[in-house]
PDB file of C-alpha atoms in Angstrom:
ATOM      1  CA  UNK A   1       2.924   5.036  21.242  1.00 50.00           C
ATOM      2  CA  UNK A   2      -0.619   3.695  20.929  1.00 53.00           C
ATOM      3  CA  UNK A   3       0.033   3.409  17.169  1.00 54.00           C
ATOM      4  CA  UNK A   4       2.119   0.305  17.926  1.00 53.00           C
ATOM      5  CA  UNK A   5      -1.069  -1.520  18.840  1.00 53.00           C
ATOM      6  CA  UNK A   6      -2.514  -0.761  15.380  1.00 59.00           C
ATOM      7  CA  UNK A   7       0.310  -2.375  13.388  1.00 58.00           C
ATOM      8  CA  UNK A   8      -1.476  -5.693  12.762  1.00 58.00           C
ATOM      9  CA  UNK A   9      -2.993  -4.712   9.402  1.00 61.00           C
ATOM     10  CA  UNK A  10       0.538  -3.962   8.222  1.00 65.00           C
ATOM     11  CA  UNK A  11       2.634  -6.555  10.058  1.00 58.00           C
ATOM     12  CA  UNK A  12       0.501  -9.570   9.185  1.00 58.00           C
ATOM     13  CA  UNK A  13       1.665  -9.258   5.574  1.00 59.00           C
ATOM     14  CA  UNK A  14       4.139 -12.015   4.615  1.00 59.00           C
ATOM     15  CA  UNK A  15       6.580  -9.538   3.043  1.00 58.00           C
ATOM     16  CA  UNK A  16       6.944  -7.571   6.284  1.00 61.00           C
ATOM     17  CA  UNK A  17       9.665  -8.357   8.799  1.00 67.00           C
ATOM     18  CA  UNK A  18       8.138  -8.066  12.246  1.00 66.00           C
ATOM     19  CA  UNK A  19       9.709  -7.399  15.622  1.00 65.00           C
ATOM     20  CA  UNK A  20       8.702  -7.643  19.259  1.00 72.00           C
ATOM     21  CA  UNK A  21       7.234  -4.668  21.103  1.00 77.00           C
ATOM     22  CA  UNK A  22      10.472  -3.866  22.961  1.00 84.00           C
ATOM     23  CA  UNK A  23      12.299  -3.510  19.635  1.00 80.00           C
ATOM     24  CA  UNK A  24       9.814  -0.882  18.428  1.00 80.00           C
ATOM     25  CA  UNK A  25       9.915   0.864  21.804  1.00 85.00           C
ATOM     26  CA  UNK A  26      13.719   1.094  21.769  1.00 87.00           C
ATOM     27  CA  UNK A  27      13.635   2.734  18.339  1.00 87.00           C
ATOM     28  CA  UNK A  28      10.938   5.135  19.466  1.00 87.00           C
ATOM     29  CA  UNK A  29      13.023   6.096  22.513  1.00 91.00           C
ATOM     30  CA  UNK A  30      16.401   6.429  20.751  1.00 93.00           C
ATOM     31  CA  UNK A  31      15.465   7.684  17.257  1.00 94.00           C
ATOM     32  CA  UNK A  32      11.951   9.173  17.448  1.00 92.00           C
ATOM     33  CA  UNK A  33      12.580  11.384  14.415  1.00 96.00           C
ATOM     34  CA  UNK A  34      13.180   8.239  12.348  1.00 95.00           C
ATOM     35  CA  UNK A  35      10.024   6.391  13.335  1.00 91.00           C
ATOM     36  CA  UNK A  36       7.292   7.584  10.979  1.00 92.00           C
ATOM     37  CA  UNK A  37       3.722   6.349  10.754  1.00 91.00           C
ATOM     38  CA  UNK A  38       1.345   7.200   7.896  1.00 93.00           C
ATOM     39  CA  UNK A  39      -2.271   7.354   8.988  1.00 92.00           C
ATOM     40  CA  UNK A  40      -5.356   7.352   6.756  1.00 92.00           C
ATOM     41  CA  UNK A  41      -8.172   9.872   7.358  1.00 94.00           C
ATOM     42  CA  UNK A  42     -10.237   7.083   8.937  1.00 91.00           C
ATOM     43  CA  UNK A  43      -7.492   6.376  11.484  1.00 86.00           C
ATOM     44  CA  UNK A  44      -6.145   3.188   9.882  1.00 87.00           C
ATOM     45  CA  UNK A  45      -2.381   2.902   9.694  1.00 89.00           C
ATOM     46  CA  UNK A  46      -1.280   2.838   6.065  1.00 92.00           C
ATOM     47  CA  UNK A  47       2.419   2.196   6.629  1.00 92.00           C
ATOM     48  CA  UNK A  48       5.489   3.021   8.643  1.00 90.00           C
ATOM     49  CA  UNK A  49       9.232   3.537   8.468  1.00 93.00           C
ATOM     50  CA  UNK A  50      11.568   2.469  11.250  1.00 93.00           C
ATOM     51  CA  UNK A  51      15.098   3.833  11.040  1.00 96.00           C
ATOM     52  CA  UNK A  52      18.147   4.783  13.047  1.00 97.00           C
ATOM     53  CA  UNK A  53      21.583   6.368  12.767  1.00 97.00           C
ATOM     54  CA  UNK A  54      24.751   4.358  13.338  1.00 97.00           C
ATOM     55  CA  UNK A  55      28.405   4.047  12.391  1.00 97.00           C
ATOM     56  CA  UNK A  56      31.637   6.006  12.727  1.00 96.00           C
ATOM     57  CA  UNK A  57      33.557   8.297  10.412  1.00 97.00           C
ATOM     58  CA  UNK A  58      32.664   7.789   6.757  1.00 97.00           C
ATOM     59  CA  UNK A  59      30.476   4.854   7.795  1.00 97.00           C
ATOM     60  CA  UNK A  60      28.104   7.203   9.698  1.00 98.00           C
ATOM     61  CA  UNK A  61      24.758   6.465   8.085  1.00 98.00           C
ATOM     62  CA  UNK A  62      21.030   6.061   8.384  1.00 98.00           C
ATOM     63  CA  UNK A  63      19.757   2.506   8.485  1.00 97.00           C
ATOM     64  CA  UNK A  64      16.252   1.497   7.433  1.00 97.00           C
ATOM     65  CA  UNK A  65      15.206  -1.341   9.722  1.00 93.00           C
ATOM     66  CA  UNK A  66      11.719  -1.500   8.232  1.00 91.00           C
ATOM     67  CA  UNK A  67       9.610   0.291   5.679  1.00 93.00           C
ATOM     68  CA  UNK A  68       6.269  -1.253   4.941  1.00 91.00           C
ATOM     69  CA  UNK A  69       2.856  -0.337   3.606  1.00 92.00           C
ATOM     70  CA  UNK A  70      -0.401  -2.160   4.303  1.00 89.00           C
ATOM     71  CA  UNK A  71      -1.649  -4.070   1.240  1.00 88.00           C
ATOM     72  CA  UNK A  72      -4.714  -1.828   0.860  1.00 88.00           C
ATOM     73  CA  UNK A  73      -2.494   1.267   0.515  1.00 92.00           C
ATOM     74  CA  UNK A  74       0.188  -0.026  -1.855  1.00 91.00           C
ATOM     75  CA  UNK A  75       0.902   1.500  -5.262  1.00 92.00           C
ATOM     76  CA  UNK A  76       0.060   5.005  -4.015  1.00 94.00           C
ATOM     77  CA  UNK A  77       3.640   6.195  -3.622  1.00 96.00           C
ATOM     78  CA  UNK A  78       3.576   5.903   0.157  1.00 96.00           C
ATOM     79  CA  UNK A  79       6.778   3.835   0.426  1.00 96.00           C
ATOM     80  CA  UNK A  80       8.584   6.496  -1.619  1.00 97.00           C
ATOM     81  CA  UNK A  81       7.258   9.220   0.676  1.00 97.00           C
ATOM     82  CA  UNK A  82       8.310   7.312   3.798  1.00 97.00           C
ATOM     83  CA  UNK A  83      11.793   6.708   2.370  1.00 98.00           C
ATOM     84  CA  UNK A  84      12.195  10.333   1.279  1.00 98.00           C
ATOM     85  CA  UNK A  85      11.180  11.475   4.753  1.00 97.00           C
ATOM     86  CA  UNK A  86      13.818   9.234   6.348  1.00 98.00           C
ATOM     87  CA  UNK A  87      16.466  10.355   3.847  1.00 98.00           C
ATOM     88  CA  UNK A  88      15.634  13.979   4.740  1.00 98.00           C
ATOM     89  CA  UNK A  89      16.207  13.185   8.422  1.00 98.00           C
ATOM     90  CA  UNK A  90      19.492  11.476   7.533  1.00 98.00           C
ATOM     91  CA  UNK A  91      20.708  14.550   5.647  1.00 98.00           C
ATOM     92  CA  UNK A  92      19.417  17.347   7.882  1.00 98.00           C
ATOM     93  CA  UNK A  93      19.457  15.776  11.361  1.00 97.00           C
ATOM     94  CA  UNK A  94      22.149  13.090  11.221  1.00 98.00           C
ATOM     95  CA  UNK A  95      24.427  14.568   8.511  1.00 98.00           C
ATOM     96  CA  UNK A  96      24.924  10.988   7.315  1.00 98.00           C
ATOM     97  CA  UNK A  97      27.024   9.786   4.392  1.00 98.00           C
ATOM     98  CA  UNK A  98      24.490   7.249   3.127  1.00 98.00           C
ATOM     99  CA  UNK A  99      21.334   5.288   3.871  1.00 98.00           C
ATOM    100  CA  UNK A 100      21.370   1.504   3.849  1.00 98.00           C
ATOM    101  CA  UNK A 101      18.862  -1.308   4.192  1.00 98.00           C
ATOM    102  CA  UNK A 102      18.810  -5.070   3.952  1.00 97.00           C
ATOM    103  CA  UNK A 103      16.424  -6.905   1.666  1.00 96.00           C
ATOM    104  CA  UNK A 104      15.906 -10.617   1.091  1.00 93.00           C
ATOM    105  CA  UNK A 105      17.740 -11.822  -1.996  1.00 96.00           C
ATOM    106  CA  UNK A 106      14.522 -13.442  -3.221  1.00 94.00           C
ATOM    107  CA  UNK A 107      12.452 -10.246  -2.854  1.00 93.00           C
ATOM    108  CA  UNK A 108      12.891  -8.931  -6.388  1.00 96.00           C
ATOM    109  CA  UNK A 109       9.866  -6.658  -6.131  1.00 93.00           C
ATOM    110  CA  UNK A 110      11.375  -4.740  -3.196  1.00 94.00           C
ATOM    111  CA  UNK A 111      14.799  -4.622  -4.867  1.00 97.00           C
ATOM    112  CA  UNK A 112      13.230  -3.116  -7.965  1.00 97.00           C
ATOM    113  CA  UNK A 113      11.396  -0.525  -5.887  1.00 96.00           C
ATOM    114  CA  UNK A 114      14.550   0.482  -4.015  1.00 98.00           C
ATOM    115  CA  UNK A 115      16.470   0.780  -7.295  1.00 98.00           C
ATOM    116  CA  UNK A 116      13.780   3.197  -8.526  1.00 98.00           C
ATOM    117  CA  UNK A 117      14.403   5.203  -5.341  1.00 98.00           C
ATOM    118  CA  UNK A 118      18.130   5.443  -6.185  1.00 98.00           C
ATOM    119  CA  UNK A 119      19.519   2.543  -4.138  1.00 98.00           C
ATOM    120  CA  UNK A 120      22.082   0.089  -5.465  1.00 98.00           C
ATOM    121  CA  UNK A 121      23.421  -3.222  -4.190  1.00 98.00           C
ATOM    122  CA  UNK A 122      26.565  -2.738  -2.130  1.00 98.00           C
ATOM    123  CA  UNK A 123      27.109  -6.332  -1.006  1.00 98.00           C
ATOM    124  CA  UNK A 124      25.528  -9.717  -0.385  1.00 98.00           C
ATOM    125  CA  UNK A 125      25.304 -10.960   3.213  1.00 98.00           C
ATOM    126  CA  UNK A 126      25.300 -14.755   3.314  1.00 97.00           C
ATOM    127  CA  UNK A 127      22.790 -16.267   5.741  1.00 95.00           C
ATOM    128  CA  UNK A 128      21.612 -12.892   7.080  1.00 94.00           C
ATOM    129  CA  UNK A 129      18.024 -14.065   7.538  1.00 90.00           C
ATOM    130  CA  UNK A 130      17.843 -17.083   9.835  1.00 86.00           C
ATOM    131  CA  UNK A 131      14.976 -19.301  10.906  1.00 80.00           C
ATOM    132  CA  UNK A 132      13.021 -22.008   9.122  1.00 83.00           C
ATOM    133  CA  UNK A 133      13.944 -20.624   5.701  1.00 81.00           C
ATOM    134  CA  UNK A 134      17.440 -19.075   5.953  1.00 87.00           C
ATOM    135  CA  UNK A 135      18.275 -16.646   3.193  1.00 94.00           C
ATOM    136  CA  UNK A 136      20.929 -14.208   2.049  1.00 97.00           C
ATOM    137  CA  UNK A 137      20.365 -10.476   2.160  1.00 97.00           C
ATOM    138  CA  UNK A 138      21.412  -7.712  -0.172  1.00 98.00           C
ATOM    139  CA  UNK A 139      22.776  -4.605   1.530  1.00 98.00           C
ATOM    140  CA  UNK A 140      21.432  -1.775  -0.628  1.00 98.00           C
ATOM    141  CA  UNK A 141      22.710   1.777  -0.257  1.00 98.00           C
ATOM    142  CA  UNK A 142      22.057   5.290  -1.426  1.00 98.00           C
ATOM    143  CA  UNK A 143      24.743   7.948  -1.132  1.00 98.00           C
ATOM    144  CA  UNK A 144      23.715  11.241   0.449  1.00 98.00           C
ATOM    145  CA  UNK A 145      25.146  14.710  -0.314  1.00 98.00           C
ATOM    146  CA  UNK A 146      27.833  14.434   2.397  1.00 98.00           C
ATOM    147  CA  UNK A 147      29.409  11.573   0.387  1.00 98.00           C
ATOM    148  CA  UNK A 148      30.464  13.787  -2.508  1.00 97.00           C
ATOM    149  CA  UNK A 149      32.466  11.028  -4.263  1.00 97.00           C
ATOM    150  CA  UNK A 150      29.835   8.334  -3.590  1.00 98.00           C
ATOM    151  CA  UNK A 151      32.459   6.104  -1.943  1.00 97.00           C
ATOM    152  CA  UNK A 152      29.833   4.495   0.270  1.00 97.00           C
ATOM    153  CA  UNK A 153      28.075   2.825  -2.648  1.00 98.00           C
ATOM    154  CA  UNK A 154      31.041   1.326  -4.511  1.00 97.00           C
ATOM    155  CA  UNK A 155      30.029  -2.374  -4.524  1.00 98.00           C
ATOM    156  CA  UNK A 156      32.139  -4.979  -2.789  1.00 96.00           C
ATOM    157  CA  UNK A 157      33.402  -7.701  -5.119  1.00 96.00           C
ATOM    158  CA  UNK A 158      32.751 -10.499  -2.622  1.00 97.00           C
ATOM    159  CA  UNK A 159      29.981 -11.563  -0.254  1.00 97.00           C
ATOM    160  CA  UNK A 160      30.271 -11.194   3.521  1.00 97.00           C
ATOM    161  CA  UNK A 161      28.798 -13.006   6.519  1.00 96.00           C
ATOM    162  CA  UNK A 162      26.678 -11.452   9.295  1.00 95.00           C
ATOM    163  CA  UNK A 163      29.634 -11.548  11.697  1.00 95.00           C
ATOM    164  CA  UNK A 164      31.592  -9.385   9.218  1.00 94.00           C
ATOM    165  CA  UNK A 165      29.075  -6.523   9.374  1.00 93.00           C
ATOM    166  CA  UNK A 166      30.331  -3.349  10.968  1.00 87.00           C
ATOM    167  CA  UNK A 167      27.161  -2.589  12.929  1.00 80.00           C
TER     168      UNK A 167
END
């Protein structure tokens, strides 16, 4: 829990979505197995993954709320390790059909990284990110072994709005 107070070197990065303390605490309380922190030998936090399980029936899945690596520790394969760890939890703990995440439509670097990890764009969510600079999101998904026919990643042929999201 004290790790939350060390997030500044990671969360101050402009590419990182940040949340209030109660948001992190609720994830830690409800899905502790999906909240992973990578720590350097000197005690610095290198990155973290924040995930959860949600959905019903064939929509039962793991959701990545945040995966981020501090600038000093990028390009070391840490994001891949954090994602693989979460995917392992989704398969072996949650028995999920897929993993999904939302990424800003303008964040081509992250989209490229997720594609290398086996994710594909499922749908566009119009106006998902609000605030001073509203932006659409891409819902990217990766089918897990339980989804033998990979139905969960067949792309929608039309965009949706945040109010249309299942969860």
